[in-house]
Short mmCIF file of C-alpha atoms in Angstrom, two decimals:
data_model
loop_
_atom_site.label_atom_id
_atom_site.label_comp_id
_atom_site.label_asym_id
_atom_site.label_seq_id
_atom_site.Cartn_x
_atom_site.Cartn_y
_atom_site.Cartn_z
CA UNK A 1475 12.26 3.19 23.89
CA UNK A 1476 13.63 3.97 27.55
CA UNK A 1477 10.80 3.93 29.95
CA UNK A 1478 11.88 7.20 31.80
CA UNK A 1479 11.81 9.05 28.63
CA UNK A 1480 8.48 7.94 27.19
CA UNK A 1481 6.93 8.31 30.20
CA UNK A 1482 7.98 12.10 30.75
CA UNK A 1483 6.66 12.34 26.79
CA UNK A 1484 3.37 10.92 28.34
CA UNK A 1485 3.54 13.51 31.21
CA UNK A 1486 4.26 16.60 28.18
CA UNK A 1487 0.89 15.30 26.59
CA UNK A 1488 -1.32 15.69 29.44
CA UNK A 1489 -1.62 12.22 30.52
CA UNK A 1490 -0.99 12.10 34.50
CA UNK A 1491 -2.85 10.72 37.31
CA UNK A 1492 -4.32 7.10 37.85
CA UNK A 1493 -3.70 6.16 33.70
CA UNK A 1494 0.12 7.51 34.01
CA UNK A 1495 0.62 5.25 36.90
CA UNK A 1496 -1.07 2.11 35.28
CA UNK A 1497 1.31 2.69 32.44
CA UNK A 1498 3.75 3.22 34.70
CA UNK A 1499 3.11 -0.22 36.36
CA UNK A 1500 2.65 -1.81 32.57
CA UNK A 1501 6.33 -1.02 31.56
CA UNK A 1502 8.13 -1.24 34.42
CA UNK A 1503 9.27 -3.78 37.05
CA UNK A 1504 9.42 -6.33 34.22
CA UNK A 1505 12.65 -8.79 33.65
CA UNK A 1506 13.95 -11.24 31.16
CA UNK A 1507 16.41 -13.94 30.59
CA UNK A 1508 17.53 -16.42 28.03
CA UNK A 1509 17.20 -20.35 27.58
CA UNK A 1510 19.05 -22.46 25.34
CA UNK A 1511 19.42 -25.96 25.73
CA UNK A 1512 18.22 -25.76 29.43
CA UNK A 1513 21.20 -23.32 29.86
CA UNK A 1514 19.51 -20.17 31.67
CA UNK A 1515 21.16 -16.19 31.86
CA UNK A 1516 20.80 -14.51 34.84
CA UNK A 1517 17.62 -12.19 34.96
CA UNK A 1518 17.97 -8.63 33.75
CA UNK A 1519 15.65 -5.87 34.31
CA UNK A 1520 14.03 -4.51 31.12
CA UNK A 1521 13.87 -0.93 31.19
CA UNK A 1522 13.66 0.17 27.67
CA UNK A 1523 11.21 -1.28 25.15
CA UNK A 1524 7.26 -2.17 24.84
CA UNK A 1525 5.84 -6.03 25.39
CA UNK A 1526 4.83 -7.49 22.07
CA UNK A 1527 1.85 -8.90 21.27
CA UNK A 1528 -0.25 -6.26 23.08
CA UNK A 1529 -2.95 -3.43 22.29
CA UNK A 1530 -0.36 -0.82 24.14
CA UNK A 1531 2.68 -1.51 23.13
CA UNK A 1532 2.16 0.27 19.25
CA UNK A 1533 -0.08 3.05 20.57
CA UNK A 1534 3.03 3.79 23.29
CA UNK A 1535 5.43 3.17 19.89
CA UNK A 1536 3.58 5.84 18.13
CA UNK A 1537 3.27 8.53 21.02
CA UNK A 1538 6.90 8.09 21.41
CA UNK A 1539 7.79 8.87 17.70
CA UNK A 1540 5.26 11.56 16.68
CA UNK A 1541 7.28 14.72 17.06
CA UNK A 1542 9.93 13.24 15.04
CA UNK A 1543 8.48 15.02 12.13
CA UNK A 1544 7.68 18.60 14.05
CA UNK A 1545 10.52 20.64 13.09
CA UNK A 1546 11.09 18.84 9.28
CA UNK A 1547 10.69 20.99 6.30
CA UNK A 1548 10.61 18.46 3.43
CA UNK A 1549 7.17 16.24 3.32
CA UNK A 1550 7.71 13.03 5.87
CA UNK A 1551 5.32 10.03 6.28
CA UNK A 1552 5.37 7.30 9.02
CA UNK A 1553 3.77 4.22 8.93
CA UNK A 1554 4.44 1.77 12.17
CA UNK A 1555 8.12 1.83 12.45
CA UNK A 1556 8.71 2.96 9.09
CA UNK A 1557 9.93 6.87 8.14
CA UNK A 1558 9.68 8.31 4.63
CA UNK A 1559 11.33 11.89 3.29
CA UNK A 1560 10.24 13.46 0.20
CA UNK A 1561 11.16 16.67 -1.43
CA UNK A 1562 10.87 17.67 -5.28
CA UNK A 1563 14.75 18.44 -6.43
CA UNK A 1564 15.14 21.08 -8.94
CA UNK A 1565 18.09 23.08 -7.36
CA UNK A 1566 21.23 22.93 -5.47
CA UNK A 1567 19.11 23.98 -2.66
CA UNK A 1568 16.84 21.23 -2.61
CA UNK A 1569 18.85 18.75 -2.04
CA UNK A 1570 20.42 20.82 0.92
CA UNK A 1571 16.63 21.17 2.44
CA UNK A 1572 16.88 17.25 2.01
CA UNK A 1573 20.11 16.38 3.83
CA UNK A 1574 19.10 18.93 6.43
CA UNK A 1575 16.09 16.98 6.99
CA UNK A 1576 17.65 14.10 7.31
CA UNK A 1577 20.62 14.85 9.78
CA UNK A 1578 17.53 16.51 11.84
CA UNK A 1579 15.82 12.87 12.04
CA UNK A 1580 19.34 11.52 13.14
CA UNK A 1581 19.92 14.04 15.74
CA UNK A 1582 16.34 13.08 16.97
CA UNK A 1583 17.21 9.51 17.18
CA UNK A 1584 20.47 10.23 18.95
CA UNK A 1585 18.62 12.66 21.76
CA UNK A 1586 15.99 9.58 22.60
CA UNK A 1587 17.75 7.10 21.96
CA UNK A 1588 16.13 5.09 19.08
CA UNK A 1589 19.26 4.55 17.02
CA UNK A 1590 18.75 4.67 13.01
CA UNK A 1591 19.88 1.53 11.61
CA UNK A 1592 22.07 3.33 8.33
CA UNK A 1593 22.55 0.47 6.19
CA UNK A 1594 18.49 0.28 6.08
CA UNK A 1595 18.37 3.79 4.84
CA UNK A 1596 18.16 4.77 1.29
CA UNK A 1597 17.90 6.96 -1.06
CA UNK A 1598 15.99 6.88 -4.51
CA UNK A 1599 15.36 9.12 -7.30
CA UNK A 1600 11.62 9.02 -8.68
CA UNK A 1601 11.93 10.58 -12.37
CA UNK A 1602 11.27 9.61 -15.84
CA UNK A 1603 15.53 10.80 -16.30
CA UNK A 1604 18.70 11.48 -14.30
CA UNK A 1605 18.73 14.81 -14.90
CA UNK A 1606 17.49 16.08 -11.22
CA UNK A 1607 20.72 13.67 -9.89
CA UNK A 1608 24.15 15.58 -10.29
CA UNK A 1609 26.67 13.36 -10.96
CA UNK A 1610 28.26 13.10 -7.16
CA UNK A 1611 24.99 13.84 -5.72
CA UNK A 1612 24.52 11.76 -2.34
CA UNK A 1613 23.33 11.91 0.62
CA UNK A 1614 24.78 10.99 4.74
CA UNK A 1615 23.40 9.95 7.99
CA UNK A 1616 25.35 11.59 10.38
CA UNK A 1617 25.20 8.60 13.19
CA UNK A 1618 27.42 9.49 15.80
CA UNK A 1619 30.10 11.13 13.60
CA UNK A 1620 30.26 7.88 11.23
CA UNK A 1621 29.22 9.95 8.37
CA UNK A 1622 27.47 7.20 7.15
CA UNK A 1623 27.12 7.36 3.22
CA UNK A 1624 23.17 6.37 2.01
CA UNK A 1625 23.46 3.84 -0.24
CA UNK A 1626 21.04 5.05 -3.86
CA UNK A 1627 19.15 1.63 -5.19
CA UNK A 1628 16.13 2.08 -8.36
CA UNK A 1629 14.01 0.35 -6.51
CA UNK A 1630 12.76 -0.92 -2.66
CA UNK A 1631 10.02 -2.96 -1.25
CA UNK A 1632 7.74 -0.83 1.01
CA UNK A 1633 4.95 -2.20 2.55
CA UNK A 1634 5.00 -5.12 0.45
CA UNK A 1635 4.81 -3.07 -3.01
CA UNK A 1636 8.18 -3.15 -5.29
CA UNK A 1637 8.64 0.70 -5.76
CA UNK A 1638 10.89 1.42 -8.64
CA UNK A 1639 12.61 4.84 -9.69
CA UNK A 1640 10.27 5.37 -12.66
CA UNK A 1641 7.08 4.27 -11.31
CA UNK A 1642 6.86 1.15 -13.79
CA UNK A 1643 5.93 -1.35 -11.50
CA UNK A 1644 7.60 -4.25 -13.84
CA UNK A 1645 9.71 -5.85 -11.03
CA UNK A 1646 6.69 -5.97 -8.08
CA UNK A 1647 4.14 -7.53 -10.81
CA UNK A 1648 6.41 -10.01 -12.13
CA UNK A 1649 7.08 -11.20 -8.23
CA UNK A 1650 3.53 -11.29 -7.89
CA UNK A 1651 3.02 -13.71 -11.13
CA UNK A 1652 5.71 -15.92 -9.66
CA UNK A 1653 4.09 -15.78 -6.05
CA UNK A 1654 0.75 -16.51 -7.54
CA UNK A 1655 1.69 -19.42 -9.84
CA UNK A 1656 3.49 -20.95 -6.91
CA UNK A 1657 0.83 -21.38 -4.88
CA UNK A 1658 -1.16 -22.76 -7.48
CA UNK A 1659 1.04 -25.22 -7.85
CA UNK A 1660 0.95 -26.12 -4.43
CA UNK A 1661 -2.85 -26.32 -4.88
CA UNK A 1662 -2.73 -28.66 -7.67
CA UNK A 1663 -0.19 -30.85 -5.56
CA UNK A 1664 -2.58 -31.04 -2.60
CA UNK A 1665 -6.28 -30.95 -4.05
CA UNK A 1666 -6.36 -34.03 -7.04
CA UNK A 1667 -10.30 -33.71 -6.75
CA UNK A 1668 -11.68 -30.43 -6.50
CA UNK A 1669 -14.68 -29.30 -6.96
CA UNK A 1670 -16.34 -25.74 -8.13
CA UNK A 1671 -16.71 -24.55 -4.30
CA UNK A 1672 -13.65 -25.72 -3.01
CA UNK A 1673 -11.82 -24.36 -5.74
CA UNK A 1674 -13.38 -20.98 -5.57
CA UNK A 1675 -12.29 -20.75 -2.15
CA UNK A 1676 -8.75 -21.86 -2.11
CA UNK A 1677 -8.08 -19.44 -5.51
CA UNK A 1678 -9.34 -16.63 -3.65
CA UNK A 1679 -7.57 -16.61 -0.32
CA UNK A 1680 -4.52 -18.42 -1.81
CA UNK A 1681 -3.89 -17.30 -5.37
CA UNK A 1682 -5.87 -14.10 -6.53
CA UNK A 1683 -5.19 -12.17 -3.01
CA UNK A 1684 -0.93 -12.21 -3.93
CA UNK A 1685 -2.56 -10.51 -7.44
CA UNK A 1686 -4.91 -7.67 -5.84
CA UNK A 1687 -2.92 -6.91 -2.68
CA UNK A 1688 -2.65 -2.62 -2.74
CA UNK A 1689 -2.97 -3.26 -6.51
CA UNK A 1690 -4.70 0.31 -6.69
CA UNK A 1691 -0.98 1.50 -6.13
CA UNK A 1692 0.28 -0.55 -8.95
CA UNK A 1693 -2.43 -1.10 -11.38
CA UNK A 1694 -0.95 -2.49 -14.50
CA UNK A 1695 -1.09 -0.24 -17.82
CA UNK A 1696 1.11 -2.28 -20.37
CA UNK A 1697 -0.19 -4.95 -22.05
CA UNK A 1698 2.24 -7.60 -21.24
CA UNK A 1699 1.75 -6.72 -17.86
CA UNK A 1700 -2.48 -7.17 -17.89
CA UNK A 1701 -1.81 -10.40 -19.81
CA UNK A 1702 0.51 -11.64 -17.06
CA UNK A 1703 -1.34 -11.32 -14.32
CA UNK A 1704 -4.45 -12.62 -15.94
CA UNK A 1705 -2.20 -15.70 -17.37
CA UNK A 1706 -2.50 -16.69 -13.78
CA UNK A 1707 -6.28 -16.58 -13.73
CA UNK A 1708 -6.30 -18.14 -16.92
CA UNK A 1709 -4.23 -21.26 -16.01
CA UNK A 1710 -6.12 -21.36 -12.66
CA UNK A 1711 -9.62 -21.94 -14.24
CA UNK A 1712 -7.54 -24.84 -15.88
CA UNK A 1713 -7.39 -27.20 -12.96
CA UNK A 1714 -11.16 -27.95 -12.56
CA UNK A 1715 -12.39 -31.21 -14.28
CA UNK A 1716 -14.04 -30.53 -17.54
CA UNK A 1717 -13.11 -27.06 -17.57
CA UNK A 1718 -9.84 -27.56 -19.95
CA UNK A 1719 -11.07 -27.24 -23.59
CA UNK A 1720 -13.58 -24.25 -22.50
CA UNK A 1721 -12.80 -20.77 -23.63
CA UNK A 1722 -10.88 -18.70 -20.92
CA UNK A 1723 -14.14 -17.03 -21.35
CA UNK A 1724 -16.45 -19.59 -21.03
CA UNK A 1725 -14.45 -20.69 -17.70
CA UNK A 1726 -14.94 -17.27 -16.19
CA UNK A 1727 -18.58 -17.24 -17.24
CA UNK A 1728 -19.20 -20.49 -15.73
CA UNK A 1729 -17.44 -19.99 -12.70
CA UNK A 1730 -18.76 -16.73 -12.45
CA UNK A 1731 -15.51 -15.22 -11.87
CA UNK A 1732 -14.87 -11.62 -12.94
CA UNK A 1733 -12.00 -10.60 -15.04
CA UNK A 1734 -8.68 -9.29 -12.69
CA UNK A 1735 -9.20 -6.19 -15.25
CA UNK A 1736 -12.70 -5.57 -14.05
CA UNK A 1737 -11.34 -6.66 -10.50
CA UNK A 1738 -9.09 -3.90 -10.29
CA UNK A 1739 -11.19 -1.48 -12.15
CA UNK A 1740 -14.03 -2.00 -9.65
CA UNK A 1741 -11.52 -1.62 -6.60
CA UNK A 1742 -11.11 1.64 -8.00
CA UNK A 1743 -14.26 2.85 -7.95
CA UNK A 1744 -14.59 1.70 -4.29
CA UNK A 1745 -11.77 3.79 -3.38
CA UNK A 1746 -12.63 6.73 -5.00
CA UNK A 1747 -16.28 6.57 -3.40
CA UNK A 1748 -14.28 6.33 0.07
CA UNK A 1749 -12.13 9.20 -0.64
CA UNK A 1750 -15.14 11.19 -1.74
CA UNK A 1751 -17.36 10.05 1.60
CA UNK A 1752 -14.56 10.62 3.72
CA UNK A 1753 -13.66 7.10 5.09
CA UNK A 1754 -9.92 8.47 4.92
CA UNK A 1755 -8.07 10.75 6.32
CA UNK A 1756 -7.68 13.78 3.95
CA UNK A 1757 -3.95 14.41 4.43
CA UNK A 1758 -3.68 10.86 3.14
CA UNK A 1759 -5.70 9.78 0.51
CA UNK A 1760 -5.13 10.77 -2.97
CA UNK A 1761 -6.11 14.01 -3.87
CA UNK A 1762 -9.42 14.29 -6.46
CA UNK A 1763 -10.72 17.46 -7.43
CA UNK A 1764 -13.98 17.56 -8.22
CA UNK A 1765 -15.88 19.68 -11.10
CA UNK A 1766 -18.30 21.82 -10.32
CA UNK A 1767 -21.56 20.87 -10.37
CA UNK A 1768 -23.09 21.15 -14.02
CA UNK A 1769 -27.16 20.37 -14.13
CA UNK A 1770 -27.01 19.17 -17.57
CA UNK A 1771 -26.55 15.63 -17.18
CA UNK A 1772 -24.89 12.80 -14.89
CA UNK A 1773 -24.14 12.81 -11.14
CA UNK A 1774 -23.10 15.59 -8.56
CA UNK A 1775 -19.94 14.21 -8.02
CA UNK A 1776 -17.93 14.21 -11.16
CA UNK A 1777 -14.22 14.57 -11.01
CA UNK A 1778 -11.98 16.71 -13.07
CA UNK A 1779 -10.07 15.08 -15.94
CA UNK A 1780 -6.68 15.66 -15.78
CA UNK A 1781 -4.73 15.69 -19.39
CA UNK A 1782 -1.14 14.13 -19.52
CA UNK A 1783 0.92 12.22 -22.48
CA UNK A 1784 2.95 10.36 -20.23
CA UNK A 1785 1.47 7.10 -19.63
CA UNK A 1786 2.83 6.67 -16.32
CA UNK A 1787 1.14 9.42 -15.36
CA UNK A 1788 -1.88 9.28 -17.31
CA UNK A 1789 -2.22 5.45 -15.69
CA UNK A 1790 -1.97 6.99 -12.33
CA UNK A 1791 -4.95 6.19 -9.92
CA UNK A 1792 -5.83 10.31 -9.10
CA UNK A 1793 -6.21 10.69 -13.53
CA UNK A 1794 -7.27 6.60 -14.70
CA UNK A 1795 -10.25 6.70 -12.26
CA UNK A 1796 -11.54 9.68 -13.70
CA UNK A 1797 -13.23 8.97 -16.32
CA UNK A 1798 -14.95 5.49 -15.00
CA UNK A 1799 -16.04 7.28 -12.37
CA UNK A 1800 -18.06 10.27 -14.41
CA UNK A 1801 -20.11 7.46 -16.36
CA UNK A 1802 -20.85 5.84 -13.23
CA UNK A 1803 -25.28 6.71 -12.59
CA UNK A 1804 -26.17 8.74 -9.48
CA UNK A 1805 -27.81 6.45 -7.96
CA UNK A 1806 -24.68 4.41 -7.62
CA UNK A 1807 -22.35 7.26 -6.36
CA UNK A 1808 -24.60 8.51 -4.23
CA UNK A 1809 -24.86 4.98 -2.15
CA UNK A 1810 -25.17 5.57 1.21
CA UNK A 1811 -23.02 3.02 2.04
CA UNK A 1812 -19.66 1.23 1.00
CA UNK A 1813 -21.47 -2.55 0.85
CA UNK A 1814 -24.26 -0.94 -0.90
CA UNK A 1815 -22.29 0.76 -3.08
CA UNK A 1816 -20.46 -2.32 -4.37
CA UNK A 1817 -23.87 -4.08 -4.97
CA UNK A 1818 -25.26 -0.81 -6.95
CA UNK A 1819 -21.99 -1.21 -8.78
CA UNK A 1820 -22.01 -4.75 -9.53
CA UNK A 1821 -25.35 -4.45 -11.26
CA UNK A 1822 -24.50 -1.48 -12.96
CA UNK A 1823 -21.81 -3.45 -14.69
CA UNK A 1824 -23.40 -6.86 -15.08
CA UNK A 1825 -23.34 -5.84 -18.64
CA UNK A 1826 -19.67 -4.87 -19.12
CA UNK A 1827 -17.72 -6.60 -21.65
CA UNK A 1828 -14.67 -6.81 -19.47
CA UNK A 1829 -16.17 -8.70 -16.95
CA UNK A 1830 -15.57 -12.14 -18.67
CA UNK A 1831 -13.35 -10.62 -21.30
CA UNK A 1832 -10.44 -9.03 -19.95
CA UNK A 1833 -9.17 -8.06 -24.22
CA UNK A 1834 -12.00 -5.31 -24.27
CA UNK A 1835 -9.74 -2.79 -22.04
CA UNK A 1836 -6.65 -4.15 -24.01
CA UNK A 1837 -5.16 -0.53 -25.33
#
């Protein structure tokens, strides 16, 4: 980011006086050099470019980049330094609204100088079949008259989740399993002695967070996959003395250690009571339509069941929470707080057979 340029962005937003000049005096005047082996570059001034490590730097990041997406017709998302395009492709003109988009975000780059690194960009095609992708269909970056061809993959890690071309998730929770069991390993290597506490705390924070991470994304809805993760958990309750000719059951039970099924079922419900109480923003979170209200019986708040045959879809968190969510008592949805709603939860399902006995949601 060249100082001159985000400052005069700065300047178009209304920010002038005493805060313009102590971001002024932030950026500039700074310089650099390099040390290896003793051996020291001369010192060049660093005009482009934010200082790591501060509070600042991404807030100046994000000011510079936000009207990258003004003139766009196709839906765009940013995260950090991180740009997404979407558009549904039915027609020879969608793709055309597509590639328009893009070379518009490449032109952008090219006017403030924030160069697009092509062989990052891709292109994938979310859909149960080929048939929305031509044979020949692809798509260019521009970049300075390179006419850079995007390279089309089925699947690419964003934001740590494995996102594949039909939504399957295979790949990302089979990385997970191996990331999981790994560190378990490494916790049966280092810890010959442990006992309940300690081993409560190093599953948690070293093992079971690799199996939850954004798992609301991902949630599992074949078999094979459920048993895999839980495999982990399974093994896991394996290491503690005394605990090895228990029932996987009777380990949980003891331990008092939920089920990952109930696990991610209950992050779901947390989510959906943030999305309903407005802890995101709107243009963000998953979109759940509510039913109108009906006096006969159950909560205020009930959601609208969505049908589908596809289990991808039916799997997906905006139709699988659905129905959890409708049983769930008023006095539960209706918490006036997220902590408190976890706690009215928890005791509302202190009962559940999938708590210690992950089989009973089994399809």
């Amino acid at each position: 980011m060249p100082h001159r340029r985000l400052i005069s962005k700065l300047e178009a937003y209304g920010v002038h006086g005493h805060l313009l000049s102590w971001i002024k005096s932030f950026l500039t005047g700074r310089k650099q050099r390099v040390v290896i082996d003793g051996l020291e570059s001369i010192w060049k001034a660093v005009i482009s470019g934010v200082p790591q490590g501060s509070v600042l730097g991404p807030i100046l990041f994000l000011i510079y980049i936000n009207d990258i997406v003004d003139n766009l017709r196709c839906t765009a998302y940013l995260f950090a330094d991180d740009m997404k395009l979407f558009n549904g492709i039915t027609k020879d003109a969608d793709m055309a609204r597509l590639q328009a988009d893009i070379c518009a975000v490449d032109e952008w780059t090219d006017h403030w100088l924030l160069k697009l690194n092509a062989q990052k960009c891709k292109v994938m095609t979310v859909s149960r079949c080929n048939k929305h992708r031509p044979a020949g269909t692809s798509y260019h970056l521009p970049a300075g008259g390179s006419n850079h061809q995007l390279q089309m993959v089925s699947e690419e890690k964003d934001l740590g989740v494995v996102i594949d071309s039909n939504l399957q998730f295979d790949n990302h929770i089979l990385g997970k399993v191996k990331t999981a069991n790994r560190m378990l390993g490494l916790i049966k290597r280092c810890f010959k002695n442990l006992d309940i506490d300690s081993f409560l705390l190093l599953y948690k924070a070293l093992v079971r967070s690799h199996l939850e991470y954004a798992q609301t994304v991902w949630s599992p809805f074949k078999v094979k996959s459920v048993e895999a993760l839980e495999g982990v958990q399974r093994r896991a309750t394996k290491i503690l003395p005394g605990f090895g000719n228990l029932s996987y059951k009777e380990r949980l039970q003891r331990l008092k250690l939920p089920t990952l099924v109930y696990r991610r079922a209950r992050g779901d419900m947390i989510e959906v009571y943030k999305i309903l109480h407005g802890y995101y923003d709107p243009e963000a979170a998953p979109c759940l339509q509510q039913r109108i209200y009906s006096s006969t019986r159950g909560h205020t708040r009930k959601l609208y069941q969505q049908q589908s045959h596809l289990n991808c879809r039916k799997c997906s968190f905006s139709v699988r929470v659905a129905g959890r969510w409708n049983k769930l008592p008023d006095q539960v949805v209706n918490a006036p707080s997220v902590p408190s709603f976890e706690n009215r939860l928890d005791k509302h399902w202190a009962c559940q057979e999938f708590l210690y006995d992950f089989k009973a949601q089994l399809p």
